[in-house]
PDB file of C-alpha atoms in Angstrom:
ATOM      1  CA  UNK A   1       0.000   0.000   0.000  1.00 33.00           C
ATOM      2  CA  UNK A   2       1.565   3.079  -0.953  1.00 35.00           C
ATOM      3  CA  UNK A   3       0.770   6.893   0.396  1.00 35.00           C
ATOM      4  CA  UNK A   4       1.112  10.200  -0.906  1.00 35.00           C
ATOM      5  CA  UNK A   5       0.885  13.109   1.263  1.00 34.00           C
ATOM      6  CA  UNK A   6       1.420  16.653   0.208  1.00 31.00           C
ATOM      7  CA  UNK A   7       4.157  18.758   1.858  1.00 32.00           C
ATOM      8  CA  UNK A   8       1.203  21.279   2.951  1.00 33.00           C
ATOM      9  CA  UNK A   9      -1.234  18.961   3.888  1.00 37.00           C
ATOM     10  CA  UNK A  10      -0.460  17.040   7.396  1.00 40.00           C
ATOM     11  CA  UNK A  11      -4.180  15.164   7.489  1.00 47.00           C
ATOM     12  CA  UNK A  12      -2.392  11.825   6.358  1.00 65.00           C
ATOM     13  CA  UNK A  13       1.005  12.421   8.197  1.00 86.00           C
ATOM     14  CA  UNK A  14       1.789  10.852  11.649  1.00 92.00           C
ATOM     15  CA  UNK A  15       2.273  12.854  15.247  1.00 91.00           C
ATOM     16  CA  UNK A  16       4.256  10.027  17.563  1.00 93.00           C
ATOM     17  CA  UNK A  17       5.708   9.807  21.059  1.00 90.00           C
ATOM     18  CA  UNK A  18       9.532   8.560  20.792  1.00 92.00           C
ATOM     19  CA  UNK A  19      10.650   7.191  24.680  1.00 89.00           C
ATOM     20  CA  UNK A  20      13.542   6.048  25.137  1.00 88.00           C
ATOM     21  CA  UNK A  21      16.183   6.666  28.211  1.00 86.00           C
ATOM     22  CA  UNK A  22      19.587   6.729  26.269  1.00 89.00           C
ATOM     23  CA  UNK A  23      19.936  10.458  25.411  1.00 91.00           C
ATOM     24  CA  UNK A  24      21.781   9.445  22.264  1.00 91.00           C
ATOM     25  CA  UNK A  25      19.374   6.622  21.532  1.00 89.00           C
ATOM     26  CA  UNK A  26      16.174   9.194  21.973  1.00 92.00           C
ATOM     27  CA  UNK A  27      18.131  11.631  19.885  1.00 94.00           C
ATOM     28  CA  UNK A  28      18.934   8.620  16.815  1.00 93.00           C
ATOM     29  CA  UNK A  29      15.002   7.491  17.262  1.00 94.00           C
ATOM     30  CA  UNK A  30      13.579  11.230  17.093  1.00 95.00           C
ATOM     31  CA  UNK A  31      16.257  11.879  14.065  1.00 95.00           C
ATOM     32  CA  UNK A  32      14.764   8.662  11.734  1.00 94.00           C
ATOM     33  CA  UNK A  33      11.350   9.332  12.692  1.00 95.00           C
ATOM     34  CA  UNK A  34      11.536  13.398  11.546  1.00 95.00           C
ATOM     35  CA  UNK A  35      13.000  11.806   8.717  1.00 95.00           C
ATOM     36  CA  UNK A  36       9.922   9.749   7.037  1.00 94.00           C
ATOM     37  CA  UNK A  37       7.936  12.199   4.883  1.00 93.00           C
ATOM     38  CA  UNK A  38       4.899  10.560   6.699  1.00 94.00           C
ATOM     39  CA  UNK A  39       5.634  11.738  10.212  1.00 95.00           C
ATOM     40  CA  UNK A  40       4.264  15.164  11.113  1.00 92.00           C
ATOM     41  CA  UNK A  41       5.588  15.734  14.670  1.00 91.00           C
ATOM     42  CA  UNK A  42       7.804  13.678  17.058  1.00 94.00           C
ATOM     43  CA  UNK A  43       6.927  14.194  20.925  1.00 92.00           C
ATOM     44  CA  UNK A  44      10.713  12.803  22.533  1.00 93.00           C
ATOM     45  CA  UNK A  45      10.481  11.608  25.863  1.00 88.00           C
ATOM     46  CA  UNK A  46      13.510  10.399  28.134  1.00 88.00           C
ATOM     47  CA  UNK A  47      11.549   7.629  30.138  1.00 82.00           C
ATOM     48  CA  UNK A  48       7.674   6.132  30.387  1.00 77.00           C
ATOM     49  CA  UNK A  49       6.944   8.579  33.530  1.00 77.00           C
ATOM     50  CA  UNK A  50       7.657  11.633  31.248  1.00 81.00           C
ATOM     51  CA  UNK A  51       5.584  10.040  27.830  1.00 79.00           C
ATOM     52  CA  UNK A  52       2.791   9.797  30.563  1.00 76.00           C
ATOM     53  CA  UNK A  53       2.922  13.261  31.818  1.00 76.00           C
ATOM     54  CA  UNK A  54       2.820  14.408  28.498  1.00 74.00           C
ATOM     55  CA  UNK A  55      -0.025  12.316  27.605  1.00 70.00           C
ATOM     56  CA  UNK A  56      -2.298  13.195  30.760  1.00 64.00           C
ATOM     57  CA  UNK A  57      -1.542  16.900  30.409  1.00 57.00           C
ATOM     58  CA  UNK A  58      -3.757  19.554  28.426  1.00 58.00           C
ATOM     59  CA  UNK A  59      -0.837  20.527  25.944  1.00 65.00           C
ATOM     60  CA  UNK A  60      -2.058  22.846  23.609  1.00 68.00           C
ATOM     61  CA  UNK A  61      -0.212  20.898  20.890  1.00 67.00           C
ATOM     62  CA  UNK A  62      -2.845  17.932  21.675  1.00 70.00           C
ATOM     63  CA  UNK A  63      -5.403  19.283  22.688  1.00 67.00           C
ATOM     64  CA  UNK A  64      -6.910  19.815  19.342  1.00 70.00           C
ATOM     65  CA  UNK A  65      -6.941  15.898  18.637  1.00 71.00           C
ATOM     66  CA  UNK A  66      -8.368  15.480  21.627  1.00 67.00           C
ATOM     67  CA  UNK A  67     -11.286  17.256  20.572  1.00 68.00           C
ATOM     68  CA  UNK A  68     -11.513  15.343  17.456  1.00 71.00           C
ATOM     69  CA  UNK A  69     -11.952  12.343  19.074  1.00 69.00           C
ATOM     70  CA  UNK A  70      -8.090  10.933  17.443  1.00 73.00           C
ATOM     71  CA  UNK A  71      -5.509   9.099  19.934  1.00 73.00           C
ATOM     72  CA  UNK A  72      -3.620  11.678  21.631  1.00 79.00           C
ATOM     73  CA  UNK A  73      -0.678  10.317  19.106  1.00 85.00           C
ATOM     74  CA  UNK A  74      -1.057   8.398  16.307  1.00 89.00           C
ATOM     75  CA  UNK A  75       1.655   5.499  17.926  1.00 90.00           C
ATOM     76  CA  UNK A  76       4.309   5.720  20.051  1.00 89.00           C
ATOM     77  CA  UNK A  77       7.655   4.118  19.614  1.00 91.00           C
ATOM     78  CA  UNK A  78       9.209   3.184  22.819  1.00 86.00           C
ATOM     79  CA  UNK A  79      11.774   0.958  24.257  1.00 83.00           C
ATOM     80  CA  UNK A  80      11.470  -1.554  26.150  1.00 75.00           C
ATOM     81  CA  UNK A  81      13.998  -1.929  28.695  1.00 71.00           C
ATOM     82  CA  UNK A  82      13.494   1.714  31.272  1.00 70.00           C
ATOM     83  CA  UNK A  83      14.234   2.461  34.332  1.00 62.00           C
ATOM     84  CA  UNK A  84      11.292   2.591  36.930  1.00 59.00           C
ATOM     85  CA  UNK A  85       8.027   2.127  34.415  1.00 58.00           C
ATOM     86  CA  UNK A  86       9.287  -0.023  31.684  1.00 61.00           C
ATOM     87  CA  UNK A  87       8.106  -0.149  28.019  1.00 62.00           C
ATOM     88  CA  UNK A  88       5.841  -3.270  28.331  1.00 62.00           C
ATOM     89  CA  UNK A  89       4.364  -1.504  31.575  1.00 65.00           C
ATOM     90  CA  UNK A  90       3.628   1.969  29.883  1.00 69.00           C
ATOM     91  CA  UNK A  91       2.381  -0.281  26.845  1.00 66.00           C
ATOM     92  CA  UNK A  92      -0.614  -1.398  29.076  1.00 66.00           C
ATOM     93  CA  UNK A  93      -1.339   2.377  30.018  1.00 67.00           C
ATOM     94  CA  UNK A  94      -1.367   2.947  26.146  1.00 66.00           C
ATOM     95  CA  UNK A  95      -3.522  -0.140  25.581  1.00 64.00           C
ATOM     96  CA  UNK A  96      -6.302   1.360  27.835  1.00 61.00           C
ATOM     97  CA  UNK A  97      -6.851   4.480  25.949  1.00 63.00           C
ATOM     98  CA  UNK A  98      -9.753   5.098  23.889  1.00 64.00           C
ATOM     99  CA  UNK A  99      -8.896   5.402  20.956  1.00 73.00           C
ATOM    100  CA  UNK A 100      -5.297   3.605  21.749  1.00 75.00           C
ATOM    101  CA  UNK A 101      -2.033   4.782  19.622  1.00 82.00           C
ATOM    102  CA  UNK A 102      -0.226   2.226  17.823  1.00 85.00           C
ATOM    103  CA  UNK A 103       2.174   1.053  19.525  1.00 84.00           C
ATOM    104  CA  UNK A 104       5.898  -0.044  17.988  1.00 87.00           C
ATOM    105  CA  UNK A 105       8.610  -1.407  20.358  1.00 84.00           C
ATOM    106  CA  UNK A 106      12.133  -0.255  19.828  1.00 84.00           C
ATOM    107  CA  UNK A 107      14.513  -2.275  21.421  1.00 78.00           C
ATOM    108  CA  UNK A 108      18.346  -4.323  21.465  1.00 75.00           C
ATOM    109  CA  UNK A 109      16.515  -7.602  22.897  1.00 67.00           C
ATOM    110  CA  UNK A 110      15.277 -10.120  20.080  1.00 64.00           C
ATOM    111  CA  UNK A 111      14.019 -12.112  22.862  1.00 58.00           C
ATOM    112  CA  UNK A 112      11.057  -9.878  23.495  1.00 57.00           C
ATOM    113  CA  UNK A 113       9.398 -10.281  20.694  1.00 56.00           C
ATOM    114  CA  UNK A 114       6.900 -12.462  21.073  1.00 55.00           C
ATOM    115  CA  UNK A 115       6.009 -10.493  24.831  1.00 56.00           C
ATOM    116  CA  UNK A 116       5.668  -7.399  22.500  1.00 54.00           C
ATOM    117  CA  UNK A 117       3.172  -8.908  20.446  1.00 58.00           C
ATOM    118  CA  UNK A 118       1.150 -10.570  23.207  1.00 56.00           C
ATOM    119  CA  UNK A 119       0.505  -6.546  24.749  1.00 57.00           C
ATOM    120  CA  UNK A 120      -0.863  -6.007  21.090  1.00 65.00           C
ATOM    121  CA  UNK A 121       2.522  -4.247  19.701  1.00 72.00           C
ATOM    122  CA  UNK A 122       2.532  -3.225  15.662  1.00 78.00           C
ATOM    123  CA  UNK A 123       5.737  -4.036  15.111  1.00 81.00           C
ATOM    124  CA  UNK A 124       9.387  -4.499  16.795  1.00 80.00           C
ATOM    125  CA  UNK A 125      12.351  -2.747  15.740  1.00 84.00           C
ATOM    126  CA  UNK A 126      15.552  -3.760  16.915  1.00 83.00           C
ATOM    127  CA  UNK A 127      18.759  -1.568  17.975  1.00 84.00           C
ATOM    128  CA  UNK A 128      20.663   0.102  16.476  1.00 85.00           C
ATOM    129  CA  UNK A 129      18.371   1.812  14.483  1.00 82.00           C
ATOM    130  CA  UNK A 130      18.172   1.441  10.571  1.00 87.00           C
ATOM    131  CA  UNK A 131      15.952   4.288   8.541  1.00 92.00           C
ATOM    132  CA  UNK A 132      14.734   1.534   5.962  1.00 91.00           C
ATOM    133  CA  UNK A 133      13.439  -0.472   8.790  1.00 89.00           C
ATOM    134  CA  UNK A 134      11.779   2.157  11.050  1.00 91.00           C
ATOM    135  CA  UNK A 135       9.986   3.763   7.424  1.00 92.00           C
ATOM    136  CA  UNK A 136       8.712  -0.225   6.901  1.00 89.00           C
ATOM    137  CA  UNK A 137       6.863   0.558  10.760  1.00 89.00           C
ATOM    138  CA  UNK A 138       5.536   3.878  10.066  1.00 92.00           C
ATOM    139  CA  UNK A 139       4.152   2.455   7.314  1.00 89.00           C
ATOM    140  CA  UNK A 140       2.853  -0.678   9.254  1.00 85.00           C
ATOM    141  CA  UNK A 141       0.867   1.454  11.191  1.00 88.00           C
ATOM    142  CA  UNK A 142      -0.503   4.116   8.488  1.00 88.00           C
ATOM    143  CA  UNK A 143      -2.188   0.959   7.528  1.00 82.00           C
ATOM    144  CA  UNK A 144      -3.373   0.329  10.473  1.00 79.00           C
ATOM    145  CA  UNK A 145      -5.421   3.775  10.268  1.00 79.00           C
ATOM    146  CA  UNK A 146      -6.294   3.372   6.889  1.00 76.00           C
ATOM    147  CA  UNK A 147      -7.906   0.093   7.656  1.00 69.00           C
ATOM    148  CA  UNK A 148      -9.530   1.722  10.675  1.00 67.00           C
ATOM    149  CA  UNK A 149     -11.438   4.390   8.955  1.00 63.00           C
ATOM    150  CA  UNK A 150     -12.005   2.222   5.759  1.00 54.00           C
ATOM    151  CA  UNK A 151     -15.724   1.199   5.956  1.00 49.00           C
ATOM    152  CA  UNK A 152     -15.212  -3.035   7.347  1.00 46.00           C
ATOM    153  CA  UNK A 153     -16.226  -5.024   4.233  1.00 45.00           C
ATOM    154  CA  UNK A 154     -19.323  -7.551   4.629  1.00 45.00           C
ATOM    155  CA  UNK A 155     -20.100  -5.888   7.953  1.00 44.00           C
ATOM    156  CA  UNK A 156     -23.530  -4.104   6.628  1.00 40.00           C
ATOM    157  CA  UNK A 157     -26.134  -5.703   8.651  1.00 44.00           C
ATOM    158  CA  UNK A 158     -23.972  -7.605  10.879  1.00 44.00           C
ATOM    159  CA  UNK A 159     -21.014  -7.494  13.245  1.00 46.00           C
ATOM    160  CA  UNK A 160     -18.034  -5.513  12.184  1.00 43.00           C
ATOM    161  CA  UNK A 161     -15.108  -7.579  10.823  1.00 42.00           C
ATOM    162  CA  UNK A 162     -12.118  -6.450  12.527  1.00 45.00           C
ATOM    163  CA  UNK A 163      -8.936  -5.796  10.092  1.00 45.00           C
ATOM    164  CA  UNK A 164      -5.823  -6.157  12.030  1.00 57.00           C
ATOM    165  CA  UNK A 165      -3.300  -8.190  10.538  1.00 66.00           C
ATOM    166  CA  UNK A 166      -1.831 -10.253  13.021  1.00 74.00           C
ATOM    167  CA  UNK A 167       1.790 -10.597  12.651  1.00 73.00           C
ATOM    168  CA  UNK A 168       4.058 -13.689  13.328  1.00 78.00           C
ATOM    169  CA  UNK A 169       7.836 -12.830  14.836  1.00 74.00           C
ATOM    170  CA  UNK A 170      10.100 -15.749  13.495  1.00 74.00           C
ATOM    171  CA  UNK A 171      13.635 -15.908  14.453  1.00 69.00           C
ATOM    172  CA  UNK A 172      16.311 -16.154  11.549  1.00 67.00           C
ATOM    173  CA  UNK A 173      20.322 -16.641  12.596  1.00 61.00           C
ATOM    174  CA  UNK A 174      19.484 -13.763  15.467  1.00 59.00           C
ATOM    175  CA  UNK A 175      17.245 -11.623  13.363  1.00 62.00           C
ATOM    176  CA  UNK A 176      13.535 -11.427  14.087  1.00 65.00           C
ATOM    177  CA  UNK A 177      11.845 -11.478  11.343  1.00 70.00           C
ATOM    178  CA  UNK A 178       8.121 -10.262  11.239  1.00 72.00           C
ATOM    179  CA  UNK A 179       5.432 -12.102   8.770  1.00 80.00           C
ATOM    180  CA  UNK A 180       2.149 -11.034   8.331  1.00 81.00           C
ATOM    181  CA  UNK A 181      -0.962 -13.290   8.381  1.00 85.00           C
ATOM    182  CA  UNK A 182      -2.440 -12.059   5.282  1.00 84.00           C
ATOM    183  CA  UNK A 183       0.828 -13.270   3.448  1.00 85.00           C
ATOM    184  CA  UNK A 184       0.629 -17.084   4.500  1.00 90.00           C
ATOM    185  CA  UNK A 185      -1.064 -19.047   2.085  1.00 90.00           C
ATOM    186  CA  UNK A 186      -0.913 -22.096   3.974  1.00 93.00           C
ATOM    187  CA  UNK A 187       0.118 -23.965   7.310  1.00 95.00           C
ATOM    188  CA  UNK A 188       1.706 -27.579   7.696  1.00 95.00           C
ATOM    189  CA  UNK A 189       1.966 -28.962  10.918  1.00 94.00           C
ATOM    190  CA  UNK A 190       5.573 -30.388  11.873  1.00 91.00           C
ATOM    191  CA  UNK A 191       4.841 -31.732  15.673  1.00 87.00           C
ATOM    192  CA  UNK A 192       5.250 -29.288  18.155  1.00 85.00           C
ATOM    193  CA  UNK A 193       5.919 -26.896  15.470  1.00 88.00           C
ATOM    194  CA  UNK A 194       3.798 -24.912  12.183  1.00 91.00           C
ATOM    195  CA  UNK A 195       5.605 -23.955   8.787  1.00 92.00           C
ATOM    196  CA  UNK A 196       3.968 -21.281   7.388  1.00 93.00           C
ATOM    197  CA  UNK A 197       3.929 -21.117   3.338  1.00 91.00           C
ATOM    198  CA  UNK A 198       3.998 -17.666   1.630  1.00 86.00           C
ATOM    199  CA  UNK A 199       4.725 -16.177  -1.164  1.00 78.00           C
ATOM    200  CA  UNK A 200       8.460 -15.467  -0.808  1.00 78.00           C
ATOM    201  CA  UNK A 201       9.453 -19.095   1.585  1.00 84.00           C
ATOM    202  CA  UNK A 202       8.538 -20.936   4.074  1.00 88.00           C
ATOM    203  CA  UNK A 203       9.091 -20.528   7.833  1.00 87.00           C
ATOM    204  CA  UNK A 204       9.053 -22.376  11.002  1.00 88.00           C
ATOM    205  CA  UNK A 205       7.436 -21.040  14.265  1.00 85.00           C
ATOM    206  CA  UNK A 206       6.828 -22.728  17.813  1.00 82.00           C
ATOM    207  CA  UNK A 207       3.683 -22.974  17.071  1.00 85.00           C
ATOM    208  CA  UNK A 208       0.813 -25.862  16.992  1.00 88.00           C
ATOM    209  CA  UNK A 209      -1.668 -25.927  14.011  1.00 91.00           C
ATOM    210  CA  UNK A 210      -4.500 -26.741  16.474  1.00 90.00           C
ATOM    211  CA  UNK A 211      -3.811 -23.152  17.735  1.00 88.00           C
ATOM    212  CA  UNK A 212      -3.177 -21.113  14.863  1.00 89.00           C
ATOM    213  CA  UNK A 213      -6.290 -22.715  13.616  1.00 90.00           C
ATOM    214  CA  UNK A 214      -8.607 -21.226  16.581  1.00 88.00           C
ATOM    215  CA  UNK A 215      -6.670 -18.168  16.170  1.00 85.00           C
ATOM    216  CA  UNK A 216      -7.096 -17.834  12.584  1.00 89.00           C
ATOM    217  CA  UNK A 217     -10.267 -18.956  11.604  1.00 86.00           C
ATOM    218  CA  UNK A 218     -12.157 -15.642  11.399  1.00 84.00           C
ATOM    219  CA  UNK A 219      -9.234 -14.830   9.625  1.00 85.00           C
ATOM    220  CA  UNK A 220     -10.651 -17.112   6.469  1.00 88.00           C
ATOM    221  CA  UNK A 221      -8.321 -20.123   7.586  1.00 92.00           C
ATOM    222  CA  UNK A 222      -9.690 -23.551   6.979  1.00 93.00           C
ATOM    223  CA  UNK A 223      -8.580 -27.063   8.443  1.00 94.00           C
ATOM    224  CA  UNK A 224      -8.232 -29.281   5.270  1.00 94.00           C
ATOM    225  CA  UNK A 225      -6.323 -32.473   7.014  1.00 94.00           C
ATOM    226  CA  UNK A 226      -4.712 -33.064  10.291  1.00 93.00           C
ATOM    227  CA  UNK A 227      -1.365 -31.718   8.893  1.00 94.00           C
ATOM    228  CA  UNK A 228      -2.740 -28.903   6.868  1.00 95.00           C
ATOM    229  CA  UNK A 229      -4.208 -24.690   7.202  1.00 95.00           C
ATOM    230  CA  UNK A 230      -5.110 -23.205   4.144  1.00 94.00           C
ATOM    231  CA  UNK A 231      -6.630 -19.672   3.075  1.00 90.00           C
ATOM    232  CA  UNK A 232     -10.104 -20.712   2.184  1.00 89.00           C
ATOM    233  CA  UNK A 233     -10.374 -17.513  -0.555  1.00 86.00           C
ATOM    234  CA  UNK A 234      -6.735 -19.034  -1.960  1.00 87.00           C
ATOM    235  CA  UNK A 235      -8.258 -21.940  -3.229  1.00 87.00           C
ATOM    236  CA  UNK A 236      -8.895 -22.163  -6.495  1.00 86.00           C
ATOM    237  CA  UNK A 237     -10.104 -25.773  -6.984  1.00 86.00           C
ATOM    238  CA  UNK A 238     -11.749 -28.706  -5.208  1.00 87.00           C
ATOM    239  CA  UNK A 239     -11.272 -32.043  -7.103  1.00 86.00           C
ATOM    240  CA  UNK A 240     -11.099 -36.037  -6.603  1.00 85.00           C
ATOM    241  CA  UNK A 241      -7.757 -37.380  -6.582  1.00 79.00           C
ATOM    242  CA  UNK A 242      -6.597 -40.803  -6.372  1.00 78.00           C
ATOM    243  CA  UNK A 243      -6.120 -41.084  -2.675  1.00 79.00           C
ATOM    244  CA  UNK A 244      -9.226 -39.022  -2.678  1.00 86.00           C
ATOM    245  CA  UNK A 245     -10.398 -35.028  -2.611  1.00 90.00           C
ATOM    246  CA  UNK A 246      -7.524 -32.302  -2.915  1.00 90.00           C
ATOM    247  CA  UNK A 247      -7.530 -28.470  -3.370  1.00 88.00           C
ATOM    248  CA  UNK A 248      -5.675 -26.541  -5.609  1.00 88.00           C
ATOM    249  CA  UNK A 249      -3.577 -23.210  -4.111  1.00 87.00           C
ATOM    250  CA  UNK A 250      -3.659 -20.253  -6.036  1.00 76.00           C
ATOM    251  CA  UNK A 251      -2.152 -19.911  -9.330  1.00 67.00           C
ATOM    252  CA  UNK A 252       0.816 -21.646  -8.227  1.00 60.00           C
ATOM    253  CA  UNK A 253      -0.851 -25.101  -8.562  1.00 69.00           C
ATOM    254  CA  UNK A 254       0.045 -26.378  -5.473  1.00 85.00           C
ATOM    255  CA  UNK A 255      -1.566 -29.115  -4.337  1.00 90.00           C
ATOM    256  CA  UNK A 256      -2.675 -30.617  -0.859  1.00 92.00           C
ATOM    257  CA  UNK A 257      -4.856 -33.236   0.587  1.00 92.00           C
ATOM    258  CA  UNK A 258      -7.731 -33.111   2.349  1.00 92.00           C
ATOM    259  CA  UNK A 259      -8.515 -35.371   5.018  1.00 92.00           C
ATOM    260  CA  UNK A 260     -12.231 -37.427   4.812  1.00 90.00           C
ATOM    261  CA  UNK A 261     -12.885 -36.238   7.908  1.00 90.00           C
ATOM    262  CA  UNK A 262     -12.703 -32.568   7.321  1.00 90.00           C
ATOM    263  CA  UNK A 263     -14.041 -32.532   3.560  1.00 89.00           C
ATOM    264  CA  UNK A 264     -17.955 -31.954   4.358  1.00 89.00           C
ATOM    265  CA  UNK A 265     -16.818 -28.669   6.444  1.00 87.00           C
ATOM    266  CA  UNK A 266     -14.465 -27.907   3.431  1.00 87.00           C
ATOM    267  CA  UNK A 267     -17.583 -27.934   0.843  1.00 87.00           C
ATOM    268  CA  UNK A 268     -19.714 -26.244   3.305  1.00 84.00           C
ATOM    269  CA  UNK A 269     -17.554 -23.647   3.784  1.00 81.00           C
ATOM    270  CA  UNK A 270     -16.747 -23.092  -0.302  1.00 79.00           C
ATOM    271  CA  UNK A 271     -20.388 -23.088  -0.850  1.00 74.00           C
ATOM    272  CA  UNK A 272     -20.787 -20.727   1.560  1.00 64.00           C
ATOM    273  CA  UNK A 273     -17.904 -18.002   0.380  1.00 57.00           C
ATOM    274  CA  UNK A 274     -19.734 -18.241  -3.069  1.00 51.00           C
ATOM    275  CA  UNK A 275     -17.078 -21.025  -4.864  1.00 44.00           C
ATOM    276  CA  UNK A 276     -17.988 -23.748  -6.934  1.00 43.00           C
ATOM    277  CA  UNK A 277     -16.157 -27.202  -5.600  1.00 42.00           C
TER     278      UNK A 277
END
């Protein structure tokens, strides 16, 4: 997804909280962020006590979005290892706010990653800080907003559909790298363990189909055989194989099995979505 924003026109550009209490690393972070052509203003603060105080105070700089009913900021990009309130502490503060600001994690520990998702965090940028990857974040959570004040598709007359796009830290030789749901055309289960399929490769995460299947089955994810998740709108064809029904994935022809237990709740749900098995 791609933005444009005018240099006189700040509607579409981002005002953020930077917190972090290295002097030097608060003065790198504020540098990169003024740096994106999508960031409007950059509130720096040297610890969580002060990005609080700023927060719960009637600055005049705020107050107007305030009264427009927009988070106070639009995220805030904050470390995670403070003294006194720490990062994944002031996160919960941030998490109660109505409307909440995105929230991105800045931070030298790889470890934390999958912490900083469970308290709901956008993305996680590791130390030291690299403009390419802090630009990929801002844009992260411009889409975020744009999906939040997009009308929800298929929601008239019923519940809304929510449009967050979970995303899945995997580790690589020390790097975290972070995939997003709606890029994984399909699961396969190895034990413990779930290989997730997209486009670009194939990755390994710590964790079991059953429960990527509960978590992703409002997503459009359908159980096809014991061993396999697939993207019910990725499949393209339902047929009878030898060792008996299959789907077809995408253009790519990729084919799987699917199990005879789960092939009624396969058809049901294709009939359902509007495809012809």
């Amino acid at each position: 997804m791609r933005f444009t924003v005018s240099a006189h026109d700040d509607t579409r550009k981002l005002v953020v909280l930077a917190v972090d209490d290295e002097p030097n690393g608060l003065d790198e972070l504020v540098h990169c962020l003024r740096n994106s052509p999508h960031v409007a203003k950059v509130f720096p603060a040297i610890d969580a006590s002060e990005a609080l105080r700023l927060l719960s105070t009637d600055d005049p700089r705020l107050r107007e979005r305030k009264d427009r009913g927009l988070p106070i900021v639009d995220a805030v990009f904050a470390d995670i290892d403070m003294p006194g309130l720490s990062g994944m502490e002031m996160s919960r503060v941030f998490a109660a706010l109505r409307p909440s600001p995105a929230l991105v994690f800045v931070t030298g520990h790889a470890e934390e990653a999958v912490n900083a998702f469970d308290l709901g965090a956008l993305d996680y940028v590791l130390k030291p800080y690299q403009q390419d990857r802090l630009d990929r974040a801002i844009t992260r959570v411009l889409e975020k907003l744009a999906a939040a004040a997009a009308p929800p598709p298929g929601a008239l007359g019923g519940e809304p559909v929510k449009n967050d796009d979970e995303v899945i830290p995997v580790e690589l030789a020390g790097t975290t790298k972070l995939i997003p749901r709606s890029s994984v055309r399909w699961v396969e289960a190895q034990g413990d363990y779930a290989r997730l399929f997209t486009t670009e490769g194939s990755h390994l995460v710590r964790i079991p189909l059953a429960q990527l299947e509960e978590r992703w089955e409002k997503a459009g994810f359908v159980r096809i055989h014991r061993s396999f998740l697939v993207a019910l709108p990725l499949i393209t064809e339902l047929r009878m194989g030898q060792g008996g029904y299959q789907v077809v994935i995408g253009n790519e022809e990729k084919v799987l099995p699917v199990s005879r237990r789960h092939t009624r709740a396969l058809k049901d749900r294709l009939v359902g979505s509007g495809r012809n098995g």
